[in-house]
Each structure stands twice: as structure tokens, then as C-alpha cells.
PDB file of C-alpha atoms and ligand atoms in Angstrom:
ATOM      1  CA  UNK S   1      15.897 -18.829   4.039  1.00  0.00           C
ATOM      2  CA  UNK S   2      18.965 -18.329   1.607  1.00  0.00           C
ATOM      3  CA  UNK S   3      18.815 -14.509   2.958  1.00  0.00           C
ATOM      4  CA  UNK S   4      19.512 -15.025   6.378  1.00  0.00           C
ATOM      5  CA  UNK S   5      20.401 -11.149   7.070  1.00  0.00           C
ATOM      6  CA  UNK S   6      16.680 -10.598   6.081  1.00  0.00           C
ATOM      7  CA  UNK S   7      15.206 -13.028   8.144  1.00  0.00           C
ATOM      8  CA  UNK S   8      12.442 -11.291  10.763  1.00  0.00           C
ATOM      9  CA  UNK S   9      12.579 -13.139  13.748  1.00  0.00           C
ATOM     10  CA  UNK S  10      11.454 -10.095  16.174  1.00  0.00           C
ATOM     11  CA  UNK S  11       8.120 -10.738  17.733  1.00  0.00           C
ATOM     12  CA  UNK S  12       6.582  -7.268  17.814  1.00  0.00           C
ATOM     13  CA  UNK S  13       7.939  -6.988  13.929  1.00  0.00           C
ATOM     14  CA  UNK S  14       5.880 -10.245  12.765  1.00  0.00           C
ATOM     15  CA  UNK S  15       3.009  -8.943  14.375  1.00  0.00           C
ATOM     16  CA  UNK S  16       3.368  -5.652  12.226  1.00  0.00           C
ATOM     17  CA  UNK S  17       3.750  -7.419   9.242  1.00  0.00           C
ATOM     18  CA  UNK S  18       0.404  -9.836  10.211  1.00  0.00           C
ATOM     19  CA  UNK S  19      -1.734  -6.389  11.448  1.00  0.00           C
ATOM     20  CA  UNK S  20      -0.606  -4.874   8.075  1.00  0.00           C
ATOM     21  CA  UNK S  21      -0.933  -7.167   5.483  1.00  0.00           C
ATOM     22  CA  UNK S  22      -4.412  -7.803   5.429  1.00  0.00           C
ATOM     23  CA  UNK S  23      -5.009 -10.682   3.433  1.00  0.00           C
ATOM     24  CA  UNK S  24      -3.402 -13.934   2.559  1.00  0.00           C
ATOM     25  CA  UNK S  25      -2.497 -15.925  -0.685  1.00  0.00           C
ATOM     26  CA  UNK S  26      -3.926 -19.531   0.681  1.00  0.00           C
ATOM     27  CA  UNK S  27      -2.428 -22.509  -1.529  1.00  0.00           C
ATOM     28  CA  UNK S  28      -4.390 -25.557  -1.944  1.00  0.00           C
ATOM     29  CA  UNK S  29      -3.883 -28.953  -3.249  1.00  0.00           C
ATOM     30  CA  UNK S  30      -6.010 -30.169  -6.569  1.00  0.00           C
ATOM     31  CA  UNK S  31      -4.516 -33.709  -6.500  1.00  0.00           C
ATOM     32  CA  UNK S  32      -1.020 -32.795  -8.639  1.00  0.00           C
ATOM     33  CA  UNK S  33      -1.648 -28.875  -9.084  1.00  0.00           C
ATOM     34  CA  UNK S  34      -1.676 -26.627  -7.015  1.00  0.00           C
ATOM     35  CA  UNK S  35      -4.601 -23.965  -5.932  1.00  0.00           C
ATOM     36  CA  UNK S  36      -3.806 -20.548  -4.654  1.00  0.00           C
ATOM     37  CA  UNK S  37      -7.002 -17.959  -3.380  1.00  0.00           C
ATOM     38  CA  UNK S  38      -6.350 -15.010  -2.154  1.00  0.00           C
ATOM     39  CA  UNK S  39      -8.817 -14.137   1.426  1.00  0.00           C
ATOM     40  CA  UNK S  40      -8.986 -11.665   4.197  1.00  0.00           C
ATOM     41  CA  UNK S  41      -7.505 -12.787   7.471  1.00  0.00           C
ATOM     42  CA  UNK S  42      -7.987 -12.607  11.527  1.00  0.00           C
ATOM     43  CA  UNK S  43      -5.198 -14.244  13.477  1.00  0.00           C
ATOM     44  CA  UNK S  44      -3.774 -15.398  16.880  1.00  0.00           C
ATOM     45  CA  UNK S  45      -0.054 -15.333  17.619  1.00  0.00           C
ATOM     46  CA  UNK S  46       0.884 -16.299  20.982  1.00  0.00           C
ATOM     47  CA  UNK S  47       3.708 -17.914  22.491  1.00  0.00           C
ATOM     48  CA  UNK S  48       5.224 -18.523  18.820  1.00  0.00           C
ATOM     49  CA  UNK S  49       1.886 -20.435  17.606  1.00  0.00           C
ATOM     50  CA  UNK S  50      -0.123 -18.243  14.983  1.00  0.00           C
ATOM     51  CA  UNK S  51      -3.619 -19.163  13.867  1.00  0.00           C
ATOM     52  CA  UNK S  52      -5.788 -17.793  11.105  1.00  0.00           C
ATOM     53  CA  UNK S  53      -9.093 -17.160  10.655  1.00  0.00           C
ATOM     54  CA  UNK S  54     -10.748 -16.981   7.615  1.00  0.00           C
ATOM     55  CA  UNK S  55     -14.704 -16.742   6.164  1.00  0.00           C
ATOM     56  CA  UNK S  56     -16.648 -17.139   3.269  1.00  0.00           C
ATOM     57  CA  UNK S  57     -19.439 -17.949   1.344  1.00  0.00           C
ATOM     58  CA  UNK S  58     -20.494 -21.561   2.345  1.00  0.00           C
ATOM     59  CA  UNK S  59     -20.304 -23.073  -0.802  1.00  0.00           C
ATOM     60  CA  UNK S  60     -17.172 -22.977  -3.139  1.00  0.00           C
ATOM     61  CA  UNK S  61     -14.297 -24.959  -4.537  1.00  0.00           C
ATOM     62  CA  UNK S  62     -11.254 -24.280  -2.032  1.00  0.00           C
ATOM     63  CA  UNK S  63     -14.091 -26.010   0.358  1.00  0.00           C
ATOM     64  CA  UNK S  64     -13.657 -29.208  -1.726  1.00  0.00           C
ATOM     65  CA  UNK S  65     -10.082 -29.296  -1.879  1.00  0.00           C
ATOM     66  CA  UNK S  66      -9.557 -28.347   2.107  1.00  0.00           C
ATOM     67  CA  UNK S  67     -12.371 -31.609   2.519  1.00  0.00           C
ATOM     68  CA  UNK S  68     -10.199 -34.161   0.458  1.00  0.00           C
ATOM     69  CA  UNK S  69      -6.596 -32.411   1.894  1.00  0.00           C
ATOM     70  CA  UNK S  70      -6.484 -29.948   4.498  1.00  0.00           C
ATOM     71  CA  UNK S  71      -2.557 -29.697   4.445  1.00  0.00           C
ATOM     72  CA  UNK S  72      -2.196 -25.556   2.747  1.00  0.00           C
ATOM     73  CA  UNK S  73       0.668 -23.407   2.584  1.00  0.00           C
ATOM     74  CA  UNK S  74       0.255 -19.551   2.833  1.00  0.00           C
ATOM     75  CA  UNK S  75       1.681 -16.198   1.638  1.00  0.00           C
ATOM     76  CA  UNK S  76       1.285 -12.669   2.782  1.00  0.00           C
ATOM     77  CA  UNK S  77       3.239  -9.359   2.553  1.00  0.00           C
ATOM     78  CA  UNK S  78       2.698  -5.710   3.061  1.00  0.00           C
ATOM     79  CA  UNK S  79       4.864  -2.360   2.457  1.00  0.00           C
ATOM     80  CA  UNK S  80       5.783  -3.413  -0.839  1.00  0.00           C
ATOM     81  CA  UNK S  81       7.502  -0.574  -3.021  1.00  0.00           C
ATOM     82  CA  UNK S  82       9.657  -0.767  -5.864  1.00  0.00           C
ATOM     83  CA  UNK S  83      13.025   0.981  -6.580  1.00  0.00           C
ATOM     84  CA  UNK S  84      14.920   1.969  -9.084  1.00  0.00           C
ATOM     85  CA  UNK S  85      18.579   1.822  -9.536  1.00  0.00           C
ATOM     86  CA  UNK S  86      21.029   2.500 -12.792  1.00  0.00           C
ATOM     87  CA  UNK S  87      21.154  -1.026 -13.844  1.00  0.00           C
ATOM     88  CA  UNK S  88      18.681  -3.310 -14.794  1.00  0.00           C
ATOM     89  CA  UNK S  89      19.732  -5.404 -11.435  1.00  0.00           C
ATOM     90  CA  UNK S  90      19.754  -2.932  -9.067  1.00  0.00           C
ATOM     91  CA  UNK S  91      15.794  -2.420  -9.698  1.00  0.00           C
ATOM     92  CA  UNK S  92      13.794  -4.272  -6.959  1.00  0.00           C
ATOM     93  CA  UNK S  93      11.414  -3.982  -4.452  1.00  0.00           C
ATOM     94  CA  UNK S  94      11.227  -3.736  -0.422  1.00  0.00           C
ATOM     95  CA  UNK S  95       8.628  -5.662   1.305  1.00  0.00           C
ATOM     96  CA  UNK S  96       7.727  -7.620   4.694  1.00  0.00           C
ATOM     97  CA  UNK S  97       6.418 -10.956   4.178  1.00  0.00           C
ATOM     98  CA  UNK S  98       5.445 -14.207   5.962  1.00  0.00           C
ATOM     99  CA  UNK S  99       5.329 -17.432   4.009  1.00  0.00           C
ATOM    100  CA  UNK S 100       4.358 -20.677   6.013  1.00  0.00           C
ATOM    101  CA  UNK S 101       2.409 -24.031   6.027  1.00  0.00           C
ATOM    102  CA  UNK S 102      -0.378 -25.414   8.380  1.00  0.00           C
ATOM    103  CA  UNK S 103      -3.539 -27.641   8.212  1.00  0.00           C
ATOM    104  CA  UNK S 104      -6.948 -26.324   7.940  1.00  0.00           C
ATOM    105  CA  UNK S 105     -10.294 -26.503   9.830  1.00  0.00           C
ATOM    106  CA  UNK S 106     -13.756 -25.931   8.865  1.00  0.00           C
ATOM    107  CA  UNK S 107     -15.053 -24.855  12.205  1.00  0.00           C
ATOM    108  CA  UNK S 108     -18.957 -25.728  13.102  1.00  0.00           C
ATOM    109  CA  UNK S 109     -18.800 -24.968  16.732  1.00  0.00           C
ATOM    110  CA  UNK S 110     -21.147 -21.696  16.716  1.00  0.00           C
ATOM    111  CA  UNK S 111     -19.036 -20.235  19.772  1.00  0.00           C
ATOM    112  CA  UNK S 112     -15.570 -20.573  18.161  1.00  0.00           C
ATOM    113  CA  UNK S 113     -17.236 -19.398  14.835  1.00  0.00           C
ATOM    114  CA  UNK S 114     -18.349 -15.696  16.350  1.00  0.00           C
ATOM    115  CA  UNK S 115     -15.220 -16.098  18.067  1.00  0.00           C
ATOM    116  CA  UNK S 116     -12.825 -16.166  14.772  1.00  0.00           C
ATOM    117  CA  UNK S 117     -15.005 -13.479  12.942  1.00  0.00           C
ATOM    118  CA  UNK S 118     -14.998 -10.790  15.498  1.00  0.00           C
ATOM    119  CA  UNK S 119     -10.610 -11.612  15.569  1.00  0.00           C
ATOM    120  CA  UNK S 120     -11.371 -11.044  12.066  1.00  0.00           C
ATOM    121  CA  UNK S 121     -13.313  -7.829  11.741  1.00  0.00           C
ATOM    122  CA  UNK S 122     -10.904  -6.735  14.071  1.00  0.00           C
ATOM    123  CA  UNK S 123      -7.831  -7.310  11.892  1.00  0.00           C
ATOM    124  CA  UNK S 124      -9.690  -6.149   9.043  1.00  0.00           C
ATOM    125  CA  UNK S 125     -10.912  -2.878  10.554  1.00  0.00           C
ATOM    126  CA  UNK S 126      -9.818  -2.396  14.560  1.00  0.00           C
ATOM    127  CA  UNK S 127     -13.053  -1.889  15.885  1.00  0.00           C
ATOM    128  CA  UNK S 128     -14.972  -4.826  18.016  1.00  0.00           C
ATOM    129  CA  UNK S 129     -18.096  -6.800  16.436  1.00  0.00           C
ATOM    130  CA  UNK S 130     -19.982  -8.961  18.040  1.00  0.00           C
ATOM    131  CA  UNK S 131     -21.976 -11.783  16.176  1.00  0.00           C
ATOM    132  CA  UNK S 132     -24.863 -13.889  16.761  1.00  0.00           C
ATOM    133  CA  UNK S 133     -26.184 -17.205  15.780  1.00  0.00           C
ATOM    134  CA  UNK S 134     -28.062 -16.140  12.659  1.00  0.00           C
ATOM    135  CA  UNK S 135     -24.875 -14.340  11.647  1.00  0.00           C
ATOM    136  CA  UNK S 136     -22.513 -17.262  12.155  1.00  0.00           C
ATOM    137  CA  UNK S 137     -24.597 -19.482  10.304  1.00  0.00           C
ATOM    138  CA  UNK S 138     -24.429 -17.796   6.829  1.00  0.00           C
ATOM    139  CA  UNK S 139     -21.073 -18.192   6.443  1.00  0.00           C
ATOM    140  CA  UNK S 140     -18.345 -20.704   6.156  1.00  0.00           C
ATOM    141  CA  UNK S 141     -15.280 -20.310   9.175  1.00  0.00           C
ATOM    142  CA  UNK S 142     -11.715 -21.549   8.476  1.00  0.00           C
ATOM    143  CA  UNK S 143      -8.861 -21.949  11.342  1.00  0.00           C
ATOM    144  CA  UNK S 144      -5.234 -22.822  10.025  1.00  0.00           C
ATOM    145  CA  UNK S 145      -3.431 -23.846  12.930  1.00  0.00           C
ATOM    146  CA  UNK S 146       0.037 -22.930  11.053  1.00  0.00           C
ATOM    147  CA  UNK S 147       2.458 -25.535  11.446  1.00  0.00           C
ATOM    148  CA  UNK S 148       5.815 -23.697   9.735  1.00  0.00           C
ATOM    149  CA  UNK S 149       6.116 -19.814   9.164  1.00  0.00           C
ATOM    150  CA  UNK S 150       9.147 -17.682   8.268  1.00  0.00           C
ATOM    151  CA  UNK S 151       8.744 -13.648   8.171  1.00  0.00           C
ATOM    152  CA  UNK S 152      11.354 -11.889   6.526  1.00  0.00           C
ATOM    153  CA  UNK S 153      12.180  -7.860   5.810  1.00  0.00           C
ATOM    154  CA  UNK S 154      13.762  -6.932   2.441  1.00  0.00           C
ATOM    155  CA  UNK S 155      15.023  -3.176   2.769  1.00  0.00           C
ATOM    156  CA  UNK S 156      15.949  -0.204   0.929  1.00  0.00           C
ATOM    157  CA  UNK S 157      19.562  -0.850  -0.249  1.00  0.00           C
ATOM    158  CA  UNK S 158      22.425   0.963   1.657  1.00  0.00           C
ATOM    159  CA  UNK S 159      23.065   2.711  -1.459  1.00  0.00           C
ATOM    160  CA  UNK S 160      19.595   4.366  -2.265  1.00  0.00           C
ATOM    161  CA  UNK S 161      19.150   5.517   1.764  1.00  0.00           C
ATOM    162  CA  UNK S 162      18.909   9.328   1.857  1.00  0.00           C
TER     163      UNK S 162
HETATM  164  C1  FAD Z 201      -7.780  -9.227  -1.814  1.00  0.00           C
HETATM  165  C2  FAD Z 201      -8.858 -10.283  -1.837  1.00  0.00           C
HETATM  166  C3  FAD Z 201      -9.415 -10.685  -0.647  1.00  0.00           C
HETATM  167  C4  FAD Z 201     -10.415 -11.668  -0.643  1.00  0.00           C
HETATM  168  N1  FAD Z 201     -10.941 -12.063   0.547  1.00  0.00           N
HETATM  169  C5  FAD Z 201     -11.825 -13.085   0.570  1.00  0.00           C
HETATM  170  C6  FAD Z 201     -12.305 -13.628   1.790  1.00  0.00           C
HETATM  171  O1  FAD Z 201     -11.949 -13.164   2.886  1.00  0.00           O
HETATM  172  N2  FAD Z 201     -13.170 -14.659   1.749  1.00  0.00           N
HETATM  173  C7  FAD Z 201     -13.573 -15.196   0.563  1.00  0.00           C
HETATM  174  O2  FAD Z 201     -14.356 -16.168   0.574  1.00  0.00           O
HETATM  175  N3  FAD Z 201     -13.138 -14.719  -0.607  1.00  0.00           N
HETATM  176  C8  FAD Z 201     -12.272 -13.676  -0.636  1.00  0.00           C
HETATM  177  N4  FAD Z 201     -11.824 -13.196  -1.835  1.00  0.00           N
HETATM  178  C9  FAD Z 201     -12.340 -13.797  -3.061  1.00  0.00           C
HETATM  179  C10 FAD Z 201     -11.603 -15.133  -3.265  1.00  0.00           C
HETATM  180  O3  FAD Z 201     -10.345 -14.869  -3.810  1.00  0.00           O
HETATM  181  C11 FAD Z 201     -12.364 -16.117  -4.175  1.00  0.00           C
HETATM  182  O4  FAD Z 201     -12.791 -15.442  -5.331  1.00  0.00           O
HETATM  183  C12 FAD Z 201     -13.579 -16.687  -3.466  1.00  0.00           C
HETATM  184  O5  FAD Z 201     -13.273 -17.043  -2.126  1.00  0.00           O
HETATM  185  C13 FAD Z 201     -14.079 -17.922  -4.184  1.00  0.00           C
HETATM  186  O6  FAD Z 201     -13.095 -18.925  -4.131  1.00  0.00           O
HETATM  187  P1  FAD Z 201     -13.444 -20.470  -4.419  1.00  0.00           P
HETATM  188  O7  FAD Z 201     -12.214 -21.251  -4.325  1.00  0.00           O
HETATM  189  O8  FAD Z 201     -14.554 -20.877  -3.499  1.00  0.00           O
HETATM  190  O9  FAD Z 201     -13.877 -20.402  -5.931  1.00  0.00           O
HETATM  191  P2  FAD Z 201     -15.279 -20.642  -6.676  1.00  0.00           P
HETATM  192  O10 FAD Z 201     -16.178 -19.453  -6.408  1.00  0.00           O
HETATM  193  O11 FAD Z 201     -15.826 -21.993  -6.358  1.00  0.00           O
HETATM  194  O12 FAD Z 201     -14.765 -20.542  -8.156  1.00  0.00           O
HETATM  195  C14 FAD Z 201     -13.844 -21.465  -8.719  1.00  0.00           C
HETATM  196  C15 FAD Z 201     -13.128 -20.874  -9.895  1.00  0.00           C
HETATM  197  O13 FAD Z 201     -13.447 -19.487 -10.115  1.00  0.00           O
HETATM  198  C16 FAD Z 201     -12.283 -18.746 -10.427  1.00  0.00           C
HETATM  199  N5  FAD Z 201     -12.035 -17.783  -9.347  1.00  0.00           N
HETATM  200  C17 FAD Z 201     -12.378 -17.896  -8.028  1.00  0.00           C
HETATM  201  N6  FAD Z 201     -11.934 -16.843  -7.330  1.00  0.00           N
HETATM  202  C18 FAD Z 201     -11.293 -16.036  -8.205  1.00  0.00           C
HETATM  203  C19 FAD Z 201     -10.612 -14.785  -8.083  1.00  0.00           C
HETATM  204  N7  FAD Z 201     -10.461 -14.151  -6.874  1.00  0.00           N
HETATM  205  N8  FAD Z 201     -10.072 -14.237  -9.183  1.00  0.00           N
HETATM  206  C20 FAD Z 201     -10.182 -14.863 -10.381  1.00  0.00           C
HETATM  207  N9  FAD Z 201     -10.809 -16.058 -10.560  1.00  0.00           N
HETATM  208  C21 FAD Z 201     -11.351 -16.635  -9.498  1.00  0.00           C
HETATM  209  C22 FAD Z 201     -11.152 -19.727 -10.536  1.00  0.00           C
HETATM  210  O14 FAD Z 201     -11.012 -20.143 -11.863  1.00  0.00           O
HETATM  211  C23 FAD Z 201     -11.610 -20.852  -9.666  1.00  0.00           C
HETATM  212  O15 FAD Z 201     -11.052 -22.093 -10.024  1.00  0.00           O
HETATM  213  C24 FAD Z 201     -10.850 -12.225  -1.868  1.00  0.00           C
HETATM  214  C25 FAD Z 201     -10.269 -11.816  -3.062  1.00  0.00           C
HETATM  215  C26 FAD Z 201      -9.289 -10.842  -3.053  1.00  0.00           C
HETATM  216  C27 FAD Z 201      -8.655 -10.428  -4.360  1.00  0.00           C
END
């Protein structure tokens, strides 16, 4: 990261950014060019290894292009507000965001399946489902067991702090 001072390397501060943000930009690989969907996310980050969850229909293209190369990368960010300043430059935006790589899995045990959708009703909305066989079966389940993953914290500038 060229902005090392913004670097987030505080536990309890990735996990805010990862409860927060919601859902993911997922980037794919169509042979030469590149693929990016945005889905909803559950996840599992212990003892520095983080693991998302993520569902769908069970048919679509991001299916194909996991099938023929499950290497992605990934993109996520929450508490993002712009701000002004007096110069063109000085205009940005403060934001938390997590940017990594990992491989994907289409998951077809049953048990891990309910497993990763009630982490991922529970990101999505804090309360605890439960889900049965019938449930599981409609839809598609896919882990990324994240290999690489940077967070990092842009701030309000000194200057603009009231
Ligand atoms: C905030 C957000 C959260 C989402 N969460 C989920 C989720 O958790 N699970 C899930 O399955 N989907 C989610 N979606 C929808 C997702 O982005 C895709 O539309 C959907 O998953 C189908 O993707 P696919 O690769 O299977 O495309 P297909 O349905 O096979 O379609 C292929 C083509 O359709 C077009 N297309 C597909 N999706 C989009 C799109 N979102 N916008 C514009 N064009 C598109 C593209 O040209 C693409 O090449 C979410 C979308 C948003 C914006």
C-alpha cells in the first residue's frame, strides 16, 4: 500500500469495516478480461484467515468463469463520504475499505451450505436463520477462502476536522 499511514491493520477495525460494508465487488477472470459482480456477503475472520460466503441463483455466468478459474480478487468499502475543499485537489472522499485475492468454492456439502447462509443472513441482517434441505438446495453457495487482503482507513483531513 503506497499509503502506509492509512493502512488498517487493527483487528476489531477490519471487522467493522467487514460487518459494515455489506456487499462485495467480486472480480472474475473471462480468459484476458476481467469480470467484476457485485454480491452480498457472510464471512469468517479468525486467527487472521477471513472467508466469504456468498449465494445465488444456481445458474449464471460468474458460475462459468469460477468453473474454468476459481482464482478472484475482491473489493469492499463502507462509510464513504465526500468532502469538499477550496481547490479542485483538496476535494476527496473518506472511506474504509478491504481489497484482497482468494480462490473460490462452489460448496455442495448440504451441512456447510446452511452453514454459510445463516453466517450470511446474519451479516446481512443480525438476526439467526436456520435453513433446511429444501432451502439449501435452491440456491448456489460460494466460499472464498481469501488468500491476500489489505484494509485501509482514509480520513477526514487535519484541515477540515471541526
Ligand atoms: C448491491 C448488490 C448486491 C447483490 N447481491 C447479490 C448476491 O448476493 N447474490 C447474487 O447472486 N447476486 C447479487 N446481486 C446481483 C449480481 O450483481 C448479478 O446481477 C447476479 O448475481 C447475476 O450475475 P451473473 O454473473 O450470474 O450474470 P448473468 O445473470 O448470467 O448475466 C450476465 C450478464 O448480465 C449483465 N449483468 C449481470 N448482473 C448485472 C448487474 N448487477 N448490473 C448490470 N448488468 C448485469 C452483464 O452484462 C453480465 O455479463 C447484487 C447486486 C447488487 C448491485
Amino acid at each position: 500500500m503506497r499509503r502506509r499511514e492509512r493502512k488498517v491493520e487493527d483487528t476489531k477495525e477490519i471487522k467493522r469495516i467487514l460487518d459494515e460494508s455489506k456487499y462485495l465487488q467480486l472480480g472474475l477472470c473471462d480468459k484476458d478480461q476481467p469480470y467484476v459482480v457485485p454480491m452480498n456477503y457472510g464471512y469468517v475472520y479468525e486467527e487472521d484467515r477471513l472467508t466469504f460466503y456468498l449465494h445465488g441463483a444456481t445458474e449464471g455466468y460468474k458460475y462459468e468463469l469460477i468453473a474454468k478459474n476459481p482464482k478472484v480478487a475482491f473489493a469492499l468499502e463502507c462509510g464513504v463520504e465526500p468532502f469538499e475543499g477550496k481547490v479542485a485537489c483538496q476535494y476527496g472522499m473518506i472511506y474504509s475499505s478491504i481489497m484482497g485475492k482468494g480462490v473460490a468454492h462452489l460448496i455442495t456439502d448440504v451441512e456447510e451450505k446452511k452453514r454459510a447462509l445463516t453466517l450470511l443472513m446474519k451479516a446481512q441482517t443480525g438476526k439467526d436463520f436456520t435453513f433446511n434441505e429444501e432451502l439449501v438446495s435452491i440456491v448456489n453457495v460460494i466460499r472464498i477462502d481469501v488468500t491476500e487482503f489489505e484494509a485501509k482507513s482514509r480520513p477526514l483531513p487535519p484541515a477540515m476536522q471541526k
